[in-house]
Short mmCIF file of C-alpha atoms in Angstrom, two decimals:
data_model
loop_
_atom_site.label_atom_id
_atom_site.label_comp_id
_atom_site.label_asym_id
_atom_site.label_seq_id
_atom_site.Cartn_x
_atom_site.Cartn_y
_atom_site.Cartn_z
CA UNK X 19 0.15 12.06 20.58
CA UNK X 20 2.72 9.40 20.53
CA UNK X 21 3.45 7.22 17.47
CA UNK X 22 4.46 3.79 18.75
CA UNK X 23 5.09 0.88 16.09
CA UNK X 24 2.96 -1.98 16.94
CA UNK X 25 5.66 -4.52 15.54
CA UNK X 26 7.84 -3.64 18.24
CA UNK X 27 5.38 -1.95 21.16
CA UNK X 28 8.50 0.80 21.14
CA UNK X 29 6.98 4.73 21.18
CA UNK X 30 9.30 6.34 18.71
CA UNK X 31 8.05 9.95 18.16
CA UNK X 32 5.60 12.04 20.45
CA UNK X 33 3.66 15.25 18.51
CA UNK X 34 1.72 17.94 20.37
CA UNK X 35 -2.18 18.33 20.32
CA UNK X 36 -2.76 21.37 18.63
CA UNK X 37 -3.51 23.85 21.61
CA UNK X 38 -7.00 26.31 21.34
CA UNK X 39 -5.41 29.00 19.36
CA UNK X 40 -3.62 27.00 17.04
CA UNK X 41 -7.22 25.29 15.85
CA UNK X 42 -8.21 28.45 15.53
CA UNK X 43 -5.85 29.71 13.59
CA UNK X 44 -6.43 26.79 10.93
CA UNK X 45 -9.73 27.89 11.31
CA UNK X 46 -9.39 31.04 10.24
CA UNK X 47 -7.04 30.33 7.43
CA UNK X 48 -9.85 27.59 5.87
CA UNK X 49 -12.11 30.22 5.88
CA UNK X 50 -10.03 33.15 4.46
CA UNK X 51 -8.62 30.84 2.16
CA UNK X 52 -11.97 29.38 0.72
CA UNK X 53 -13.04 32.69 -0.06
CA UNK X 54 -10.30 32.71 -3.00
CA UNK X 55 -9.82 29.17 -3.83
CA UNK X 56 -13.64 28.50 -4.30
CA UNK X 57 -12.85 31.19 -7.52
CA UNK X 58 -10.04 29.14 -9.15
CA UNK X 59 -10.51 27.74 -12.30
CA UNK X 60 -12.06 23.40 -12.21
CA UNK X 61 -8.89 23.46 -14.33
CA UNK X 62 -6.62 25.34 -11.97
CA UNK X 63 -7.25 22.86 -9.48
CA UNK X 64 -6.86 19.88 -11.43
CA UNK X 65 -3.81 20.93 -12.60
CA UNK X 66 -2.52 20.92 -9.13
CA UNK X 67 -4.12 17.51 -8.79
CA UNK X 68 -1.68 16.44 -11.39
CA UNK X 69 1.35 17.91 -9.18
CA UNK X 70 0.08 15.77 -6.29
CA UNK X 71 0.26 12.99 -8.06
CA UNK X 72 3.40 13.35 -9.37
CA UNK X 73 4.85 14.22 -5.99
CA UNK X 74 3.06 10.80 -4.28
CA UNK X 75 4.64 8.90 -6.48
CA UNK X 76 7.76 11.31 -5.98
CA UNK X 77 7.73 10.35 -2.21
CA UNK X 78 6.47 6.28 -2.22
CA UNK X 79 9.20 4.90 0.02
CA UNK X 80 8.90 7.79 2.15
CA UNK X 81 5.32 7.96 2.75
CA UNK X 82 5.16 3.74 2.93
CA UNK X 83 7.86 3.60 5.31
CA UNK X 84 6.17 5.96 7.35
CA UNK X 85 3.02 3.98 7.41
CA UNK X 86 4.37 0.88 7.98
CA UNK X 87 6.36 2.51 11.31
CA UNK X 88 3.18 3.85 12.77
CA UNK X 89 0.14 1.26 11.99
CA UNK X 90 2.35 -2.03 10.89
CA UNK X 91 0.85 -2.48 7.32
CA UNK X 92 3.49 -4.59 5.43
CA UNK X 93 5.46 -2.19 3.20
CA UNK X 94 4.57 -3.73 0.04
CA UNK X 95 0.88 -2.78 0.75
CA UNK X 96 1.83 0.77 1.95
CA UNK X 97 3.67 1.21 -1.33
CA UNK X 98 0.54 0.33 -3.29
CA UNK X 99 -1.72 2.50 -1.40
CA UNK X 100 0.29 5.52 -1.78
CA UNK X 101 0.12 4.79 -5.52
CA UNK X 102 -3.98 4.08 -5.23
CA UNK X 103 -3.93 7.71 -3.72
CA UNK X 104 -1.77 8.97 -6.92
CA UNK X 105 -4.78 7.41 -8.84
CA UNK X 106 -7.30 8.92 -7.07
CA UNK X 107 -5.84 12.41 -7.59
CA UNK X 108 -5.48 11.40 -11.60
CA UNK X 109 -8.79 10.65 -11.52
CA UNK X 110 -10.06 13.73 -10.68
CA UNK X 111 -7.70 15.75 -12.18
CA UNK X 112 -9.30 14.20 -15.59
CA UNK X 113 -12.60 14.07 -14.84
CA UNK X 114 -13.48 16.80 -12.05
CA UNK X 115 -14.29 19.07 -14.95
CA UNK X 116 -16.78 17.06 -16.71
CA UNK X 117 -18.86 16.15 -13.52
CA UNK X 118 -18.84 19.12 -11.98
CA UNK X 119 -19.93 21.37 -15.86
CA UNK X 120 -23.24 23.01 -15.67
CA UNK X 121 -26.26 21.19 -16.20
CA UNK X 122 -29.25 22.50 -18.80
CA UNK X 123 -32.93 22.28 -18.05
CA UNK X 124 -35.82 22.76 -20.49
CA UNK X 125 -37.57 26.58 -20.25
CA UNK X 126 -39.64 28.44 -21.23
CA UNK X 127 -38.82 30.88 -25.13
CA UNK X 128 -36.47 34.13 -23.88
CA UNK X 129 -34.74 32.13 -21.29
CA UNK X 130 -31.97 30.14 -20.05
CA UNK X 131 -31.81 27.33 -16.78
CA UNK X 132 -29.00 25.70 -15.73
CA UNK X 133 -27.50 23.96 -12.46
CA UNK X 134 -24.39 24.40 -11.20
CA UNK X 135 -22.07 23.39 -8.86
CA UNK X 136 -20.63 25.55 -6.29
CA UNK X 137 -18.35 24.65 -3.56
CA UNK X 138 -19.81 24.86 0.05
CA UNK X 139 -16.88 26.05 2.30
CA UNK X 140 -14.38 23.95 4.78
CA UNK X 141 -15.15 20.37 5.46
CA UNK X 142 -13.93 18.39 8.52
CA UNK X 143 -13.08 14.83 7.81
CA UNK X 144 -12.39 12.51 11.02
CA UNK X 145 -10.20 9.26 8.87
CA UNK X 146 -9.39 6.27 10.81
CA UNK X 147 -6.04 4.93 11.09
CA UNK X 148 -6.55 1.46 8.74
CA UNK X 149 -5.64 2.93 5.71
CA UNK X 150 -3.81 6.33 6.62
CA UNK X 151 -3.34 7.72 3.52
CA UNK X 152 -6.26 6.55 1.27
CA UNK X 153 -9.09 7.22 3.79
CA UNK X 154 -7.92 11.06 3.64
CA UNK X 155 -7.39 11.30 -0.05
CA UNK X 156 -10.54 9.60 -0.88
CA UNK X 157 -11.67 12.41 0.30
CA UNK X 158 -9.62 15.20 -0.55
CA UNK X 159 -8.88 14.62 -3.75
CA UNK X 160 -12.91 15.32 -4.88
CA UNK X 161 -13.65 17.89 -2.10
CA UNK X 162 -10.77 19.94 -2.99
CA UNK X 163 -11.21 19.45 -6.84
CA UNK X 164 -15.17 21.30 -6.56
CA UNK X 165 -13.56 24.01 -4.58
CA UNK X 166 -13.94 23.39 -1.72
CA UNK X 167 -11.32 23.09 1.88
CA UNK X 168 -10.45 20.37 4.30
CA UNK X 169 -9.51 19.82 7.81
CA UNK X 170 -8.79 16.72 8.29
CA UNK X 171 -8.71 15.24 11.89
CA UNK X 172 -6.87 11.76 11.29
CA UNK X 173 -6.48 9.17 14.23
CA UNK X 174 -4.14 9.77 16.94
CA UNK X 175 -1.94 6.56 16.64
CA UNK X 176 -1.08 8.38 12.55
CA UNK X 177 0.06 11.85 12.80
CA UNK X 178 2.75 11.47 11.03
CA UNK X 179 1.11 10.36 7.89
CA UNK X 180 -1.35 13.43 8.85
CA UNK X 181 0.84 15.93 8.66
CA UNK X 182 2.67 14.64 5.41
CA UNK X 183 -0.69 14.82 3.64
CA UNK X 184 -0.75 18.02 4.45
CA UNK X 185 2.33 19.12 3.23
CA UNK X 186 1.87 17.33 -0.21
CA UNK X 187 -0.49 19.78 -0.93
CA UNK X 188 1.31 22.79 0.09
CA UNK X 189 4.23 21.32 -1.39
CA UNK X 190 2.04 20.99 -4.87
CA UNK X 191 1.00 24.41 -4.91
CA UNK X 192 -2.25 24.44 -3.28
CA UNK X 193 -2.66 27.63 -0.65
CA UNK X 194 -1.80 27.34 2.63
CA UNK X 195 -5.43 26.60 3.94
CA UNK X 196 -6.48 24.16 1.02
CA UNK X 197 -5.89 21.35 3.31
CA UNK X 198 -5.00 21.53 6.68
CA UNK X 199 -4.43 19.16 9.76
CA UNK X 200 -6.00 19.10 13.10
CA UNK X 201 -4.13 17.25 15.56
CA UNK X 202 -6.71 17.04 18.02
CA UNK X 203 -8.18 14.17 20.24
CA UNK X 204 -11.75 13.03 19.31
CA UNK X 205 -13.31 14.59 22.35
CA UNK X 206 -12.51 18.24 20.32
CA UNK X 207 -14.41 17.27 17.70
CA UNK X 208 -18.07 18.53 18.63
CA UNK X 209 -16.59 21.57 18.85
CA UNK X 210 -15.01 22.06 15.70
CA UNK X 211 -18.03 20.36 13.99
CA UNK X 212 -20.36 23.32 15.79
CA UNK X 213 -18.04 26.04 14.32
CA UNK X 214 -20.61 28.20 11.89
CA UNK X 215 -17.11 28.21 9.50
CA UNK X 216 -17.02 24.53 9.03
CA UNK X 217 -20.14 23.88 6.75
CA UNK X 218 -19.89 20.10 6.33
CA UNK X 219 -18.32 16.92 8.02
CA UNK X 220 -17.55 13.18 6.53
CA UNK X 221 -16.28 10.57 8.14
CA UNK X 222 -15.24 7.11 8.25
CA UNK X 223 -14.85 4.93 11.29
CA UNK X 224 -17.54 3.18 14.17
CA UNK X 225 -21.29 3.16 14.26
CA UNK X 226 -20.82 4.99 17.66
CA UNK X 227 -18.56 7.84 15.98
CA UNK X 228 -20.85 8.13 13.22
CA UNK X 229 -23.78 8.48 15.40
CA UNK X 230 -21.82 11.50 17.36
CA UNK X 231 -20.95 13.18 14.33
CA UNK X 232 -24.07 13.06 12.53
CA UNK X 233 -26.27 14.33 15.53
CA UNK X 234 -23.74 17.19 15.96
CA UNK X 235 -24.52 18.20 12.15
CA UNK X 236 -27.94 17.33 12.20
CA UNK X 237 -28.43 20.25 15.32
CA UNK X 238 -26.27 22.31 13.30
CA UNK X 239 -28.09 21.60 9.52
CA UNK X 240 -24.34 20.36 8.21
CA UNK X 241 -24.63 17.86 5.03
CA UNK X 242 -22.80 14.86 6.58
CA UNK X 243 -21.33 12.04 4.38
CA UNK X 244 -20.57 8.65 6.71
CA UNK X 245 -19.07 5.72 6.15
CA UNK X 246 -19.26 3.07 9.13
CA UNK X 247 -18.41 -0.62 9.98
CA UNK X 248 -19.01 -3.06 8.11
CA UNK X 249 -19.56 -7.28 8.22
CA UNK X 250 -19.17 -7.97 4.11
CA UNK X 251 -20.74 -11.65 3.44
CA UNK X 252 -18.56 -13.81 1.02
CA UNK X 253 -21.25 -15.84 -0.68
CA UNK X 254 -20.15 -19.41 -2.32
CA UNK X 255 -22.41 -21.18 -4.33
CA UNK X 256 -22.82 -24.49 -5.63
CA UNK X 257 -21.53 -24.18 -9.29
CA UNK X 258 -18.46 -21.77 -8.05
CA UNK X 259 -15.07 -21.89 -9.12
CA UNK X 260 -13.86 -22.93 -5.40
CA UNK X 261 -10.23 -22.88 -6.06
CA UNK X 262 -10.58 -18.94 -7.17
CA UNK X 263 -13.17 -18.21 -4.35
CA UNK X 264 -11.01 -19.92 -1.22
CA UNK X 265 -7.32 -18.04 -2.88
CA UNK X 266 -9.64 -14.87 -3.17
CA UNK X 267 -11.10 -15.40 -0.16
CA UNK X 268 -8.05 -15.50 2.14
CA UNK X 269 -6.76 -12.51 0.84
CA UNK X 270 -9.53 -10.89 0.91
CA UNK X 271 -10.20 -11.72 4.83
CA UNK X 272 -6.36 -10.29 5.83
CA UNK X 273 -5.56 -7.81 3.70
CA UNK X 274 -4.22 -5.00 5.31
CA UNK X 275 -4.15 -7.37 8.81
CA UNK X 276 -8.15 -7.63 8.39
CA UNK X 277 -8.42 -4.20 8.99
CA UNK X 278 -10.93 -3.24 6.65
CA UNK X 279 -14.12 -2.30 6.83
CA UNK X 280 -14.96 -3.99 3.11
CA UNK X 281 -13.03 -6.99 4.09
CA UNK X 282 -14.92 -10.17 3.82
CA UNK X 283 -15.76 -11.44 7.10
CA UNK X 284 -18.65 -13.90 6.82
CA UNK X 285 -18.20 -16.84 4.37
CA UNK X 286 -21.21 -18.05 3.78
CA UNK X 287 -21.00 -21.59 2.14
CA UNK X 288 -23.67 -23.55 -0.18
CA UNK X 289 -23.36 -27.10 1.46
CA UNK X 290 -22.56 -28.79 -1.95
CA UNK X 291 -19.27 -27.35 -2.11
CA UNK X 292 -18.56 -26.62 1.47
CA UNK X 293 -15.86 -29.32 2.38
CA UNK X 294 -13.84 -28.69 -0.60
CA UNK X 295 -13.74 -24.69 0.17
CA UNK X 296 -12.81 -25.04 3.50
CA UNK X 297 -9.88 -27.27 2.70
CA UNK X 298 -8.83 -24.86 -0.34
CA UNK X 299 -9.55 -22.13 1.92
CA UNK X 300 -7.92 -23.17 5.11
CA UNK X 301 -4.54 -23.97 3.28
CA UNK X 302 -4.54 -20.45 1.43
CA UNK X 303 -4.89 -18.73 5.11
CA UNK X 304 -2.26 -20.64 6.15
CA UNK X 305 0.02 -20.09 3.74
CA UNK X 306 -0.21 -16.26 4.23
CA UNK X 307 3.01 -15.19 5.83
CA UNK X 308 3.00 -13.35 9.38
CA UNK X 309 5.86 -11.59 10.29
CA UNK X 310 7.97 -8.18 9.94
CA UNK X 311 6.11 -5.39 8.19
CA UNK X 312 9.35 -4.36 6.53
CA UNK X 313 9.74 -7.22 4.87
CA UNK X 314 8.74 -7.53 1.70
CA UNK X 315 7.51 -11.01 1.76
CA UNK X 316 5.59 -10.53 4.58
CA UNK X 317 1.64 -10.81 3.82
CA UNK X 318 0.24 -10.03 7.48
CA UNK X 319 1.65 -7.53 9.67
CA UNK X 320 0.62 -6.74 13.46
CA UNK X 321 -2.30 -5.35 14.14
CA UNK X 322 -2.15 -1.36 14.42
CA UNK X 323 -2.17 -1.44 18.37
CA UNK X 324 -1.62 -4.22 20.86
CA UNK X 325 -5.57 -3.13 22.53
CA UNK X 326 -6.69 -3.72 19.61
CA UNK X 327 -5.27 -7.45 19.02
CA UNK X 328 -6.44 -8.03 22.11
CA UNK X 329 -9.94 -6.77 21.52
CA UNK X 330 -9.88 -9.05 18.48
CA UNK X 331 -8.70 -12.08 20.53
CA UNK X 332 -11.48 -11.66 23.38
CA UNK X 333 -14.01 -11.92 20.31
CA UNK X 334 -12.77 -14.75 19.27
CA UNK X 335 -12.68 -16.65 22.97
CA UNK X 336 -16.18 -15.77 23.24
CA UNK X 337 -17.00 -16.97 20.15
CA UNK X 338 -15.44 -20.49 21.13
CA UNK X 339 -16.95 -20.54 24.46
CA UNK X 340 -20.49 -20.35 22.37
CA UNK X 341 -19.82 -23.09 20.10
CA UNK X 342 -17.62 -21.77 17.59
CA UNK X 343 -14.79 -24.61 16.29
CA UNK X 344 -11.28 -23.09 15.60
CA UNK X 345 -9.63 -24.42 12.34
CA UNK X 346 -6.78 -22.21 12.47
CA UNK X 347 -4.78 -19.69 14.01
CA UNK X 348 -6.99 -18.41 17.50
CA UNK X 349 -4.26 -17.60 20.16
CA UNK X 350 -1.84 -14.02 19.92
CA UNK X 351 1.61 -15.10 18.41
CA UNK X 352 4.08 -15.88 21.05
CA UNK X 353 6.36 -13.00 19.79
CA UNK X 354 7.22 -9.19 20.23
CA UNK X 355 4.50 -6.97 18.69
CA UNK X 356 0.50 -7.41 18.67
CA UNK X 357 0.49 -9.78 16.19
CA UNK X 358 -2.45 -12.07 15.88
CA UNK X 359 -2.63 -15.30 13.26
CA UNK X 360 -5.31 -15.41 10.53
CA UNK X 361 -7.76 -17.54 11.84
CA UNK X 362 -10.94 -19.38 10.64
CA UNK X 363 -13.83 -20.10 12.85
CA UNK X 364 -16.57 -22.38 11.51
CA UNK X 365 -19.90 -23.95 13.35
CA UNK X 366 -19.85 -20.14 14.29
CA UNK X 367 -23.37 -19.88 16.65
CA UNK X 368 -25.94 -17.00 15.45
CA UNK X 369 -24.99 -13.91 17.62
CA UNK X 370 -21.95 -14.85 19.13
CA UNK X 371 -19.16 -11.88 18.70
CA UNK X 372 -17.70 -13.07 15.13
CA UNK X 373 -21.02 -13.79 14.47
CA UNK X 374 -23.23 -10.03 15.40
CA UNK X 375 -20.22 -7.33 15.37
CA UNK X 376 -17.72 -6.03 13.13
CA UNK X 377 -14.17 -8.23 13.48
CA UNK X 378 -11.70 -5.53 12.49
CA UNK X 379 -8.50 -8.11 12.42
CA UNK X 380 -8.17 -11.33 10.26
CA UNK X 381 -10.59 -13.44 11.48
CA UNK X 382 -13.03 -15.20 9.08
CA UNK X 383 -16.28 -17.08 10.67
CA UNK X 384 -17.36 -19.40 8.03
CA UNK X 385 -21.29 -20.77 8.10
CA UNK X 386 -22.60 -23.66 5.93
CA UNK X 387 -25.88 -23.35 3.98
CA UNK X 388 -28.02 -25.40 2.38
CA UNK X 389 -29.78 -23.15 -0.83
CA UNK X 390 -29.32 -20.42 -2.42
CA UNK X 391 -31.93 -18.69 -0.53
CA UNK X 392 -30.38 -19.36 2.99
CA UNK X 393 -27.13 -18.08 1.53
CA UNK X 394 -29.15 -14.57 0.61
CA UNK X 395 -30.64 -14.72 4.59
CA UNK X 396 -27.66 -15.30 6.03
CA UNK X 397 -25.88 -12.57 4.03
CA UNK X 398 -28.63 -10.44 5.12
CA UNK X 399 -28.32 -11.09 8.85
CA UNK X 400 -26.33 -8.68 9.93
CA UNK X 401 -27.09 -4.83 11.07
CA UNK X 402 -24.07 -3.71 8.36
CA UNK X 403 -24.51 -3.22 4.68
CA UNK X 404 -21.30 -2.35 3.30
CA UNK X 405 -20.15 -4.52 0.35
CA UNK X 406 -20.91 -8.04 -0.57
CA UNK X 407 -19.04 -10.76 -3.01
CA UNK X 408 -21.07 -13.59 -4.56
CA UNK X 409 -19.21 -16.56 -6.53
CA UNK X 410 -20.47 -18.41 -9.15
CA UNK X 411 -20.03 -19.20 -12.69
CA UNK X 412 -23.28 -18.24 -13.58
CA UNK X 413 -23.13 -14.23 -13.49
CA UNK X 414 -27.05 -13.77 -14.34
CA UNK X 415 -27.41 -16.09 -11.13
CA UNK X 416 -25.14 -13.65 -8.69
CA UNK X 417 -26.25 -10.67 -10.47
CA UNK X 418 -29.72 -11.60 -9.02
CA UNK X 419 -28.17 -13.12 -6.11
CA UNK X 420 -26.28 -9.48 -5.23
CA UNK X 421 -29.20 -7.91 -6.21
CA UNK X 422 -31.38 -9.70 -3.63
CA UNK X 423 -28.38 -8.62 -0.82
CA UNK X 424 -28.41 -5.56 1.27
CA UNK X 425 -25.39 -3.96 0.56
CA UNK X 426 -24.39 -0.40 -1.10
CA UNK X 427 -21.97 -2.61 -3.18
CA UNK X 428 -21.42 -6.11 -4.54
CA UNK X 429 -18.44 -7.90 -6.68
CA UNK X 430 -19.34 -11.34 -8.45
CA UNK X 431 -16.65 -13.02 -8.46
CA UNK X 432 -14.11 -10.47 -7.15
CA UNK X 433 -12.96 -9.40 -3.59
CA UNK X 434 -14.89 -5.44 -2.36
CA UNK X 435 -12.69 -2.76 -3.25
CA UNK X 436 -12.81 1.16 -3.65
CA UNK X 437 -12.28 2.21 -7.14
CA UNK X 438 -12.19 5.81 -7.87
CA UNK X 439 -14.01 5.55 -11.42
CA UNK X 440 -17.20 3.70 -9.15
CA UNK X 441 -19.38 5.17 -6.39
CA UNK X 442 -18.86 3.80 -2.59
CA UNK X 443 -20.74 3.69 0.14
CA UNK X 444 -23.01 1.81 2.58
CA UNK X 445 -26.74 1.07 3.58
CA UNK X 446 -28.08 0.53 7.18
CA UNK X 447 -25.38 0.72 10.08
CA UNK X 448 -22.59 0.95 7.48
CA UNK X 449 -23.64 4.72 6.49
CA UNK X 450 -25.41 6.90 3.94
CA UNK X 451 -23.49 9.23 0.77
CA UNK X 452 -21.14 8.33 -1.18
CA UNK X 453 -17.87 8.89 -1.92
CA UNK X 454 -15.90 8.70 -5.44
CA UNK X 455 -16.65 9.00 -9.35
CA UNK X 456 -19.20 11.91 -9.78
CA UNK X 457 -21.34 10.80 -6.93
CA UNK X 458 -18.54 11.63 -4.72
CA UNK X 459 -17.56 15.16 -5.80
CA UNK X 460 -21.51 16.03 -5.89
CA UNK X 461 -21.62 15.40 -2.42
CA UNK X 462 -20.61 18.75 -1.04
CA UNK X 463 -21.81 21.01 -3.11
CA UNK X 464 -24.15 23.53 -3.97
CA UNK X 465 -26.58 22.59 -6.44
CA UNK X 466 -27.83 25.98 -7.34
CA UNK X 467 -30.54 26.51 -9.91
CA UNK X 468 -29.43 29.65 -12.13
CA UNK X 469 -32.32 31.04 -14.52
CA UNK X 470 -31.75 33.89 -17.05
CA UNK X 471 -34.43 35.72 -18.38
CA UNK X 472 -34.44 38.27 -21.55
CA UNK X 473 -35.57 41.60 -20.09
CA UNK X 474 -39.14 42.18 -21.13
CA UNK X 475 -41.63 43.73 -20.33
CA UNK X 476 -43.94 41.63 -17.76
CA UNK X 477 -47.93 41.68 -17.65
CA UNK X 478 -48.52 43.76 -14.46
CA UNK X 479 -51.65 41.11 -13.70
CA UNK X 480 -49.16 38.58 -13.80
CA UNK X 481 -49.23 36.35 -10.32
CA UNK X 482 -45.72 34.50 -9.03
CA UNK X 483 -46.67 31.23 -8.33
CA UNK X 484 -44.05 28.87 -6.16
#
């Protein structure tokens, strides 16, 4: 695996796959290591929780610095989402005790029934590379708080930030197997995922991965948690505060370089206010600064790998070539690195490229409506339902107006984000379970029904019923 900055196209580092016995030796070690851990204390781990924490925030530059080198986010955003992952693992450490205590049920006099929560073993968790350290502790932070062990298989173009996650927790006092890393190609994945000693899988990356994964599981009866692509629509009504939505919207378009699947990529526009947000908006994409991701005043960096600007770009020529019109930006930067300008499209044709698939890089195809119910079709025509954002300064009108959109979540008002207090997740192509808050650590776990009866003596002509 070879780690190759994309501001530069220069290969820097080159790690080994992790050979047959090696996987099986992490393997081994989840298992063995489970069969302890899953008997420490809620509190026990959340105490180590804490550690982690402390040590993320310990190691910022380091682990930002290392992101920026191997997927080009701008440092100042790397920095932030090593301190979102500190959050994530206060979060839990808090609160992993109260959503995970035991549950009581109504029963009958001379007993007792309760549910509770029991870890389920290792789980394998294939992360994309977009956000290298969050994707991974959005998961591990819960999983590993109800007791139970990862593997996590993170994109080849990352190990670096793979294997630092994994030494965080060692380094914080989790065992050895707690949370380990598979440095394996994606092709080695089936295999893993068919091992009777991993007992559950999430992941987060393409409708085509997802679909692998989850018919892998499904022949193997493995809970699966996915979370896919996604095409968010940015709705702007009529009575919006278009100076808030067009800043908002920019940023919320290219963070990260676009590479997000909760990034708002359709801006759907109520005709009344359309002109005015598309000069507002146009001028706050253009204002965005492109340039070094080690510089702290850049807001765009390269995309994470120069096949992937280019995949971007060839989406964006189609589109054109269909009808599309090109306000800004459109054509790779004439520079070293596979950087690619934010870039608006508008008079965007239905089911062009921009228009019918997931544009991971900062593009933003823009459509003008004429109601508020063609705003709610057009947000609806798309096979994703990841987040949404609806803006208006009535918020009874986009509650209904989000509530009326196929999405697993939607922001009035506010740009889609992950928030560890909230539950996220998707609907249609973007995925099923959720991850975060209580929803999140419930995922993989046992929900086991435990009823105590006093010892009496029972009427021999008694019948079990089911």
């Amino acid at each position: 695996m070879e780690r190759t900055n994309p501001a530069t196209g220069e290969t820097t580092e080159t790690y080994d796959e992790h050979d047959d016995g090696q996987v099986e030796d992490r393997l081994s070690r989840a298992e063995s290591t489970f069969e302890t851990f899953r008997d420490w204390s809620v509190a026990e781990r959340e105490t180590k929780l804490a550690t982690v924490a402390t040590l993320l925030r310990d190691r910022t530059a380091e682990y930002a610095e290392l992101m920026t080198r191997e997927m080009g986010k701008p440092i100042a955003q790397a920095e932030a989402e090593v301190e979102k992952c500190a959050w994530v693992c206060d979060h839990y450490a808090e609160h992993a005790g109260r959503y995970l205590q035991d549950e009581r049920h109504p029963s009958p006099p001379g007993s007792a029934v309760k549910t509770v929560y029991e870890p389920l073993g290792p789980v394998l968790a294939i992360m994309p590379w977009n956000f290298p350290f969050w994707q991974a502790f959005r998961f591990a932070a819960p999983y590993v708080a109800a007791g139970n062990v990862g593997l996590l298989k993170h994109a080849s173009n990352v190990p670096g930030c793979a294997l630092a996650i994994e030494d965080v927790f060692r380094d914080a006092g989790f065992p050895d197997g707690a949370f380990q890393t598979l440095l394996i190609p994606s092709d080695r994945v089936e295999t893993i995922l068919s091992d009777p000693r991993v007992k559950a899988a999430t992941l987060t990356g393409s409708g085509p991965a997802g679909e692998a994964v989850a018919a892998t599981a499904g022949e193997n009866l493995k809970k699966t948690v996915l979370e896919l692509g996604g095409s968010d629509p940015y709705v702007v009504l009529d009575d919006a505060d278009i100076e808030a939505a067009a800043t908002t919207g920019a940023w919320a378009r290219n963070l990260n370089g676009g590479q997000s699947c909760i990034a708002a990529k359709r801006f759907v526009v109520h005709d009344a206010v359309y002109d005015a947000f598309i000069e507002r908006f146009v001028a706050a994409v253009e204002s965005l600064t492109v340039g070094d991701p080690t510089d702290r005043d850049t807001d765009v960096g390269p995309q994470a790998r120069q096949d992937l600007m280019e995949g971007i770009h060839e989406q964006v020529t189609e589109s054109v070539d269909a009808g599309a019109t090109v306000l800004t930006g459109g054509e790779p930067l004439d520079r070293e690195g596979a950087y690619y300008p934010p870039t608006v499209l508008a008079d965007v044709p239905r089911g062009c490229p921009v228009d019918a698939e997931e544009v991971f890089g900062p593009v933003a195809a823009v459509y003008r409506v004429f109601d508020e119910e063609a705003a709610i079709e057009k947000a609806n025509d798309t096979e994703f339902g990841l987040g949404a954002s609806v803006w208006t300064n009535d918020l009874d009108r986009g509650e209904r107006v989000a509530g009326r959109i196929d999405a697993g979540c939607t922001y009035i008002n506010e740009l889609v984000k992950s928030d560890p207090r909230v539950p996220f997740g998707g609907v249609k192509q973007s995925g099923y379970g959720r991850e975060l808050a209580e929803a999140g650590i419930k995922e993989f776990v046992n929900r086991k029904t435990v009823w105590r009866q006093r010892a009496e003596k029972s009427d021999e002509n008694e019948v079990p019923t089911e």
